[in-house]
Tab-separated table of C-alpha atoms in Angstrom:
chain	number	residue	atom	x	y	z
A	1215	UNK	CA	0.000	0.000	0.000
A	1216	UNK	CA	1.099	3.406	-0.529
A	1217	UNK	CA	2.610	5.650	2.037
A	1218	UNK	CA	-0.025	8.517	1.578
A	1219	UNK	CA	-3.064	5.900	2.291
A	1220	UNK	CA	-0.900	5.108	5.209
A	1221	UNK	CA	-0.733	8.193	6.624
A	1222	UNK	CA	-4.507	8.940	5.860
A	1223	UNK	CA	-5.667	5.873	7.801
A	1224	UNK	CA	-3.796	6.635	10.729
A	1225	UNK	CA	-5.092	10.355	10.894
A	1226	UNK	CA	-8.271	9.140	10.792
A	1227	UNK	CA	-7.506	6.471	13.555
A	1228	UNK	CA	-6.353	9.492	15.432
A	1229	UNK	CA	-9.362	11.470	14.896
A	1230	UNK	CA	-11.326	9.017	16.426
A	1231	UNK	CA	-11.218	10.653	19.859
A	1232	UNK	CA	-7.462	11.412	21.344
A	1233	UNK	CA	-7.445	14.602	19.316
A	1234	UNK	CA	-9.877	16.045	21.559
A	1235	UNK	CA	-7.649	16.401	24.061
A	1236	UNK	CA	-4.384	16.260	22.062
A	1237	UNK	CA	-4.970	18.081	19.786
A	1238	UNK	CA	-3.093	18.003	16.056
A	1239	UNK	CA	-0.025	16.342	17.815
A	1240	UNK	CA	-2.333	12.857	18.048
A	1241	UNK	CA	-2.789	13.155	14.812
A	1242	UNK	CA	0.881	13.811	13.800
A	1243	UNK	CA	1.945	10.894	15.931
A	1244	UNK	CA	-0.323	8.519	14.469
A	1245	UNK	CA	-0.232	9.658	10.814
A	1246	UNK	CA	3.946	9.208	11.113
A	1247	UNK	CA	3.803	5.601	12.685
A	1248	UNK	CA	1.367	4.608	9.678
A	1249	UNK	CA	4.093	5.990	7.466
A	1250	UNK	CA	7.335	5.092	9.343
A	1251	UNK	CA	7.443	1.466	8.679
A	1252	UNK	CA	8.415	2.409	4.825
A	1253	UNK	CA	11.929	3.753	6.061
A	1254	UNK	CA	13.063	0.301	3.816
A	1255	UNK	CA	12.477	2.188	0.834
A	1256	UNK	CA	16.137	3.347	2.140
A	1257	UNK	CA	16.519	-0.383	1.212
A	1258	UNK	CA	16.806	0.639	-2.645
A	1259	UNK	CA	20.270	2.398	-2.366
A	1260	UNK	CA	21.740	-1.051	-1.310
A	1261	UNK	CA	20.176	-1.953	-4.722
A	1262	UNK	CA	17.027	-3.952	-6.470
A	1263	UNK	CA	18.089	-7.103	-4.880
A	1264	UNK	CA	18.280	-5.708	-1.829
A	1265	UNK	CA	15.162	-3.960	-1.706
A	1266	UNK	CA	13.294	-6.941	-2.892
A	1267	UNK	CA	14.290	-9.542	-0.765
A	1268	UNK	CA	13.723	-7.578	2.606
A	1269	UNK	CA	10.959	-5.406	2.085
A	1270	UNK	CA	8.587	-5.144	4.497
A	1271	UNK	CA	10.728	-7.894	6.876
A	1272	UNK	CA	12.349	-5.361	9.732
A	1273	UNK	CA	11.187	-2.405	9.710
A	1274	UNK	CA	7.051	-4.099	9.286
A	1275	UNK	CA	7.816	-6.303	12.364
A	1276	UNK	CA	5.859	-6.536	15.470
A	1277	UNK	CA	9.187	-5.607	17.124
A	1278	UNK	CA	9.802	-2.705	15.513
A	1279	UNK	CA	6.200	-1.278	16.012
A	1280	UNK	CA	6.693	-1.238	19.818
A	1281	UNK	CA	10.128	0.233	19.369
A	1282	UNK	CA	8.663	2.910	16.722
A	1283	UNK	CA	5.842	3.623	19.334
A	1284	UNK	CA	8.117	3.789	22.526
A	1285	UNK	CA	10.611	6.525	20.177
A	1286	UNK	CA	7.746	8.588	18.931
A	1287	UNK	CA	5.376	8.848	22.148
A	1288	UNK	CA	8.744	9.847	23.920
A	1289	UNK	CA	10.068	12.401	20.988
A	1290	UNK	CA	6.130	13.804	21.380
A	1291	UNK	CA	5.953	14.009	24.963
A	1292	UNK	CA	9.384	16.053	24.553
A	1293	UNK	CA	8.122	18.124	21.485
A	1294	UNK	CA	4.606	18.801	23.094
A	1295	UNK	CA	5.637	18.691	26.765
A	1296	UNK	CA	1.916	17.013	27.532
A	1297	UNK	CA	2.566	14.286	30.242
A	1298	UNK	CA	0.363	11.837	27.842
A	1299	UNK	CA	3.237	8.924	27.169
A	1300	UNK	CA	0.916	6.353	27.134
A	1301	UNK	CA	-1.835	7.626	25.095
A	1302	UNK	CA	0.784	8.846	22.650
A	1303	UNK	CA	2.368	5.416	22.767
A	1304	UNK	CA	-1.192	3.657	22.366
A	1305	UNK	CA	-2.123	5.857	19.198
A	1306	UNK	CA	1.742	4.887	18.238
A	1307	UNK	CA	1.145	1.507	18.022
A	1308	UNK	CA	-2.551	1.694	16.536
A	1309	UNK	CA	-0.989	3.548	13.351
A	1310	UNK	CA	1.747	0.929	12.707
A	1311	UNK	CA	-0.642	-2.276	13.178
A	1312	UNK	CA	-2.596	-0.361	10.520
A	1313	UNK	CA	-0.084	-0.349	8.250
A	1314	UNK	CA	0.610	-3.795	8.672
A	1315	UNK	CA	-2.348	-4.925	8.569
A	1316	UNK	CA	-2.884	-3.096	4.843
A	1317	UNK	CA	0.201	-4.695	3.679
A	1318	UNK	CA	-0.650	-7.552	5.191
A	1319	UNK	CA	-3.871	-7.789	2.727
A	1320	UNK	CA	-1.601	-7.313	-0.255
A	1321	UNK	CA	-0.017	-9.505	-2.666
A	1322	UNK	CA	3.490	-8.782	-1.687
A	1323	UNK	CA	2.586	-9.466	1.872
A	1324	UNK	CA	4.842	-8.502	5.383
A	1325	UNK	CA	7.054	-10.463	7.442
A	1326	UNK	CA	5.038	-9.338	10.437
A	1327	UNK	CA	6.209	-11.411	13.034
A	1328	UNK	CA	9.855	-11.108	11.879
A	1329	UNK	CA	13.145	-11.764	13.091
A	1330	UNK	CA	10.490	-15.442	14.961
A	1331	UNK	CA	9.639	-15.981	11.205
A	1332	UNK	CA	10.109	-15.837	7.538
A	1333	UNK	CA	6.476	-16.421	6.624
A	1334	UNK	CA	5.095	-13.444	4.452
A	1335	UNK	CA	1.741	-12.580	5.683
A	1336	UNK	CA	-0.413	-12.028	2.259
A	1337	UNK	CA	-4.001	-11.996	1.787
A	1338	UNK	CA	-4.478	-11.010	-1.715
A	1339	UNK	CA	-7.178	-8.974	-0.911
A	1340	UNK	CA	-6.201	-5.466	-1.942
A	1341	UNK	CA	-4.151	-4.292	-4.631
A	1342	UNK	CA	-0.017	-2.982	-3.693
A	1343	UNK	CA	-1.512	0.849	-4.565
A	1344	UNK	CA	-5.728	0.741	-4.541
A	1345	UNK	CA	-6.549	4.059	-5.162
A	1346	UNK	CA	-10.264	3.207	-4.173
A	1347	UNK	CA	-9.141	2.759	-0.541
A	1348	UNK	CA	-7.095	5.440	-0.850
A	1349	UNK	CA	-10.220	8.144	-2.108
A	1350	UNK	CA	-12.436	6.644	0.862
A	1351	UNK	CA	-9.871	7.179	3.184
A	1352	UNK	CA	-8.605	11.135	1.282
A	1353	UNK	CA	-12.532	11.922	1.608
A	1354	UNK	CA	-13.084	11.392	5.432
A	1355	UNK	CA	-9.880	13.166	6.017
A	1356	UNK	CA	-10.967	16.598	4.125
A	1357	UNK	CA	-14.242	16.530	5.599
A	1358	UNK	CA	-12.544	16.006	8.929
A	1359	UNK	CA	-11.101	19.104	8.411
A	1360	UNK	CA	-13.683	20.993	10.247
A	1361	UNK	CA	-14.016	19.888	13.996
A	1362	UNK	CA	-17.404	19.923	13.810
A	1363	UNK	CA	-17.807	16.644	11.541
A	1364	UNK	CA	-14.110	15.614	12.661
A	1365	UNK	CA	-14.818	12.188	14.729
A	1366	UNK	CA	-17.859	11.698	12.968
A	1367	UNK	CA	-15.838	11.498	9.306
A	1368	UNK	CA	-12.824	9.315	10.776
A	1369	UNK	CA	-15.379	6.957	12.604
A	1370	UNK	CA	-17.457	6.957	8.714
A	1371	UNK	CA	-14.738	6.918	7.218
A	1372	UNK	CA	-12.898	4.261	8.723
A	1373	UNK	CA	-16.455	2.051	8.932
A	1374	UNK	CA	-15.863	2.225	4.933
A	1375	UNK	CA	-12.570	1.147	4.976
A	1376	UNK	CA	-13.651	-1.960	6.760
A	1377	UNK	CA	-16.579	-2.232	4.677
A	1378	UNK	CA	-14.455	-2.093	1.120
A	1379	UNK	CA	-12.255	-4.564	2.383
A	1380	UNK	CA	-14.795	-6.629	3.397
A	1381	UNK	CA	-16.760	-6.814	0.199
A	1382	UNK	CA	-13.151	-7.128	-1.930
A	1383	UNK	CA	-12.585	-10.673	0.326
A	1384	UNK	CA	-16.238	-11.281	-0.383
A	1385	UNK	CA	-15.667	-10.770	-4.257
A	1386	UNK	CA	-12.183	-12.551	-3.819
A	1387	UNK	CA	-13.618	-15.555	-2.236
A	1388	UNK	CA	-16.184	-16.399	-5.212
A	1389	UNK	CA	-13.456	-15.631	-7.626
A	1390	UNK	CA	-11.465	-18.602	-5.678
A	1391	UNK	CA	-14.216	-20.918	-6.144
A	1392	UNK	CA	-14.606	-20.295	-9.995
A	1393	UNK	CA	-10.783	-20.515	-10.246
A	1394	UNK	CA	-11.122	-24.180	-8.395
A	1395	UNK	CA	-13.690	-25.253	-10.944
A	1396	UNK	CA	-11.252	-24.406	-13.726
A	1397	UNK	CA	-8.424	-25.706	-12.122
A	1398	UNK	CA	-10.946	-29.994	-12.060
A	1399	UNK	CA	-9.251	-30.254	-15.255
A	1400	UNK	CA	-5.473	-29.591	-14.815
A	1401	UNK	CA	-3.184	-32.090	-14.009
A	1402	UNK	CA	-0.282	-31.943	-11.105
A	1403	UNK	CA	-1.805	-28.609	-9.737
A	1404	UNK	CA	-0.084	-27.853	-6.141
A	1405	UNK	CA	-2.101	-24.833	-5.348
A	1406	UNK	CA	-5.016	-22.305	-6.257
A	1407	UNK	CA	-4.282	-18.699	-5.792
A	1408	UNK	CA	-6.742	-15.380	-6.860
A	1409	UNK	CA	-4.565	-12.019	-6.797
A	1410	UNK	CA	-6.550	-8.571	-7.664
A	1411	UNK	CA	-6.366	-6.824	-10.893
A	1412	UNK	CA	-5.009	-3.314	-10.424
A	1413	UNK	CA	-8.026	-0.399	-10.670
A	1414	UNK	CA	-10.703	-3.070	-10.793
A	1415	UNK	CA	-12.163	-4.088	-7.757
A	1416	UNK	CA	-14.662	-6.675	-9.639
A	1417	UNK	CA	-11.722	-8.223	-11.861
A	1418	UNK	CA	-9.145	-11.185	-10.792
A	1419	UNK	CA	-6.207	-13.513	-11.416
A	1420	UNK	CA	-6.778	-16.864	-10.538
A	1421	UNK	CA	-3.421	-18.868	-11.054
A	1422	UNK	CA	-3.400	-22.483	-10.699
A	1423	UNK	CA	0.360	-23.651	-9.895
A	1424	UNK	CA	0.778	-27.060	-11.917
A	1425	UNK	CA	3.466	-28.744	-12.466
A	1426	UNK	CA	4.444	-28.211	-15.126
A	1427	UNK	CA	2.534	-24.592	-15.811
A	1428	UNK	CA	1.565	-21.863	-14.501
A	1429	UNK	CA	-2.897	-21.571	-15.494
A	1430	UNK	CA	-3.498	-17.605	-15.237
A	1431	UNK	CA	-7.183	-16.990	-15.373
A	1432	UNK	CA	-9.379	-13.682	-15.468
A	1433	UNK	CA	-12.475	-13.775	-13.259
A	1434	UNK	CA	-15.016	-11.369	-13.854
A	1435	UNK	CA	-18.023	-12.839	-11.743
A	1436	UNK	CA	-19.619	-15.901	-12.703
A	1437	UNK	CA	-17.359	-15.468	-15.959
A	1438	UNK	CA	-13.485	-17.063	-16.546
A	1439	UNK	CA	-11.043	-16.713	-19.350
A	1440	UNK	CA	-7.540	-18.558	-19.543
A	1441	UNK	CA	-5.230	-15.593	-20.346
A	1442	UNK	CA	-2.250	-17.407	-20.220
A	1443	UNK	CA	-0.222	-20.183	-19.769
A	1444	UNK	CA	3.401	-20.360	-19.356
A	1445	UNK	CA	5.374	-23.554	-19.410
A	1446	UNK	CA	8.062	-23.824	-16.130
A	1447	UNK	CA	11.505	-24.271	-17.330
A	1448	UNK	CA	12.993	-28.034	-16.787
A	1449	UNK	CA	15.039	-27.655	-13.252
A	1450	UNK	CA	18.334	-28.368	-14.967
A	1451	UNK	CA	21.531	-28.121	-13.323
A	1452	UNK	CA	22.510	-25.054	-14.098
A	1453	UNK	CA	18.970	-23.721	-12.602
A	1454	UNK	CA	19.827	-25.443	-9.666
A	1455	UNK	CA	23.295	-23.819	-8.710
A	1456	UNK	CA	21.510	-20.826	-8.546
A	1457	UNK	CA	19.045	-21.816	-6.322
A	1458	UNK	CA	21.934	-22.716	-4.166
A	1459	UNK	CA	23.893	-19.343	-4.273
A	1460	UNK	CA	22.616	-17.474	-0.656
A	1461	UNK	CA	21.751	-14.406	-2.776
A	1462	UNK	CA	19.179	-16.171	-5.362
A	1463	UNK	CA	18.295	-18.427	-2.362
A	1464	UNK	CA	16.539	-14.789	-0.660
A	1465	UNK	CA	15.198	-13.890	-4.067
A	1466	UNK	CA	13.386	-17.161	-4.299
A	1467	UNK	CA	12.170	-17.252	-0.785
A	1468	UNK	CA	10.732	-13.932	-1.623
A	1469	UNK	CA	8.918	-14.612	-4.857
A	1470	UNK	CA	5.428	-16.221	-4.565
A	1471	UNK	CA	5.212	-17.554	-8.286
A	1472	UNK	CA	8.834	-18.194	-9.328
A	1473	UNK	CA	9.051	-18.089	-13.475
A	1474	UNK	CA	12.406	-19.244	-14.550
A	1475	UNK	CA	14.134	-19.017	-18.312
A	1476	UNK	CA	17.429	-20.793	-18.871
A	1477	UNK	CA	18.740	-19.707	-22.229
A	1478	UNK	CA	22.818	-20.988	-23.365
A	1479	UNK	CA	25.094	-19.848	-25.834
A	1480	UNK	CA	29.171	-19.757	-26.633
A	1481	UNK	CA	28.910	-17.869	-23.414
A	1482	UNK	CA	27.355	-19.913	-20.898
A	1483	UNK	CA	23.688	-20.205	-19.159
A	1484	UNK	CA	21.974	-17.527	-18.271
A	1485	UNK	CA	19.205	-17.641	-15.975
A	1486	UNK	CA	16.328	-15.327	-15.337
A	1487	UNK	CA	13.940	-15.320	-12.783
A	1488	UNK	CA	10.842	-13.376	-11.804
A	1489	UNK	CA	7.688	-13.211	-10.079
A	1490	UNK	CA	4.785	-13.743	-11.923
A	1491	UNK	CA	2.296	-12.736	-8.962
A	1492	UNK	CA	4.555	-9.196	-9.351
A	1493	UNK	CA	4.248	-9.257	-13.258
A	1494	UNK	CA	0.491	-9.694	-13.179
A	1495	UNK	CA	-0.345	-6.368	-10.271
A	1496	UNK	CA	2.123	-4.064	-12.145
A	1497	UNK	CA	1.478	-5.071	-15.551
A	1498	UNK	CA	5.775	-5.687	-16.550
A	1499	UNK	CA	8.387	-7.932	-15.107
A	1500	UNK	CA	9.870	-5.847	-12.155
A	1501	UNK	CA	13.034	-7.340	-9.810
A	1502	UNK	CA	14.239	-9.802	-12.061
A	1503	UNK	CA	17.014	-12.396	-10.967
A	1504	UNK	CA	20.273	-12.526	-13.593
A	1505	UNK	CA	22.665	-15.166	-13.400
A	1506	UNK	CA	25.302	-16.283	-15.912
A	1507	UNK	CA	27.260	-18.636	-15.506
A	1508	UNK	CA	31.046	-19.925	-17.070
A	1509	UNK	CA	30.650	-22.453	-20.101
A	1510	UNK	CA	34.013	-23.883	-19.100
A	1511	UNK	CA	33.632	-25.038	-14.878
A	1512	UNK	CA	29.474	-23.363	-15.152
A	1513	UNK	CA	30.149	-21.513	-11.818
A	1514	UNK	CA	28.624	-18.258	-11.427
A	1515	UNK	CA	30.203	-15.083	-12.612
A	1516	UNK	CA	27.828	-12.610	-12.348
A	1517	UNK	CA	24.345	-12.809	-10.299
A	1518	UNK	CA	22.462	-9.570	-9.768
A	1519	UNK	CA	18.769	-8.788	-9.433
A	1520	UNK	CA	17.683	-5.952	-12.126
A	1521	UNK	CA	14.782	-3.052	-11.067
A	1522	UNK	CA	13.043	-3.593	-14.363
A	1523	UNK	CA	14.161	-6.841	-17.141
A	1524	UNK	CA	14.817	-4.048	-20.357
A	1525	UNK	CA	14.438	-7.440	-22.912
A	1526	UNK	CA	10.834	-7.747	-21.481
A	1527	UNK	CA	8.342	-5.003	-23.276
A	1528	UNK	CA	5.392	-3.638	-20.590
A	1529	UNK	CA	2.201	-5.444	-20.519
């Protein structure tokens, strides 16, 4: 989810009641802590690679929320001098759960109960940016803007919030079941998955993981089209050093629907890697895995992970 839409919910979350008595600084301090757990963007000047494989692990962590919360209810008690450490601390923590809890409900998921464990929390419920959540939650703020209709708008507003995400898990659910009907006839399938379609609430992917294929499907209702189909590449040798190197071993762990291309000429194999589940919310292949490796001994000598795969035109 995107930092703004962050920062929205948590105002509102705020305006709930605490600002009464706060005043703006509530706000401020929960608005920030919906916000602050996207310091890993820093992440990107380490590069792509490193970006993508621990994004949303640290800084998204239950861990770091109550260490975020403790900092910023003590930096607000300083800045406001209002002996109010715990309610600052409270509204803290309520801003950073919500911005877990969006990510959570994303594709891309969070590593929420990080450095315990690697699982990715994802629900597949709302898109990475969803700029429908993202108007509900811009209009309560603006009419929050006058104190009169203030708690009223955050408490409407945030009723909606829960109310779109319900109906999208609603709409997600019966795409899930159509997927599983289309997925009766395919053979070796592992797992059933239904991701949302970017800007269209009503519209899915259902991907059926097969053995041998990857089944992409478009939902729309009681209606399903196979889109597309793409064949896995044969786990050769070469694919499998890779997967073995500790730097493709965190790409991989990170990438829910792993497509890999082995291509070989007088210079070697090259492998490429990317994320299909990725490729289908943003429309183009984005953090894509490069290895090549030496013809003669077929060790690696260059692995790297690319922001955007230039060979690879935009869907």
């Amino acid at each position: 989810m995107d930092a703004i839409t962050h920062g929205l919910v948590g105002g509102l979350i705020a305006r709930l009641g605490p600002t009464e008595k706060l005043g703006g600084s509530a706000t401020a301090v929960c608005a920030v802590s919906a916000v602050l757990p996207d310091l890993d963007y820093a992440l990107l000047l380490a590069g792509p690679g490193a970006y993508y494989c621990h994004h949303r692990e640290a800084t998204h962590s239950l861990v770091a929320g109550i260490v975020f919360a403790t900092i910023i209810a003590a930096l607000a008690v300083a800045a406001t001098g209002k002996k109010a450490f715990g309610t600052f601390w409270g509204l803290a923590l309520a801003g950073f759960l919500s911005h877990v809890l969006l990510d959570a409900l994303t594709p891309f998921g969070t590593l929420a109960f990080f450095p315990f464990s690697d699982r990715r929390l994802a629900g597949d419920v709302l898109c990475l940016v969803d700029p429908w959540l993202s108007c509900i939650a811009f209009g309560a703020t603006a009419i929050g803007f006058s104190p009169r209709h203030r708690a009223r708008a955050a408490l409407f507003g945030l009723a909606l919030v829960v109310g779109y995400v319900g109906g999208c898990f609603g709409v997600r659910q019966l795409a899930l079941e159509k997927t599983q009907e289309e997925a009766k006839g395919i053979q070796g399938k592992s797992r059933i998955e239904v991701l949302p379609v970017p800007m269209l609430p009503f519209v899915w992917h259902g991907v059926v993981d097969a053995k041998a294929a990857y089944y992409v499907f478009e939902v729309r209702g009681s209606k399903s089209t196979l889109v597309r189909v793409l064949t896995k590449a044969v786990e050769t040798p070469w694919v499998q050093k890779v997967r073995k190197d500790p730097f493709a071993e965190s790409f991989f762990k990170a990438t829910r629907f792993p497509v890999i291309e082995d291509t070989v000429d007088e210079f070697g194999h090259h492998i490429a890697v990317h994320d299909l589940g990725l490729e289908l919310a943003t429309g183009r292949r984005l953090f894509v895995l490069k290895a090549d490796l030496d013809p003669m001994n077929d060790e690696i000598v260059q692995i790297q992970v690319l922001l955007r795969d230039a060979a690879a035109p935009a869907k």
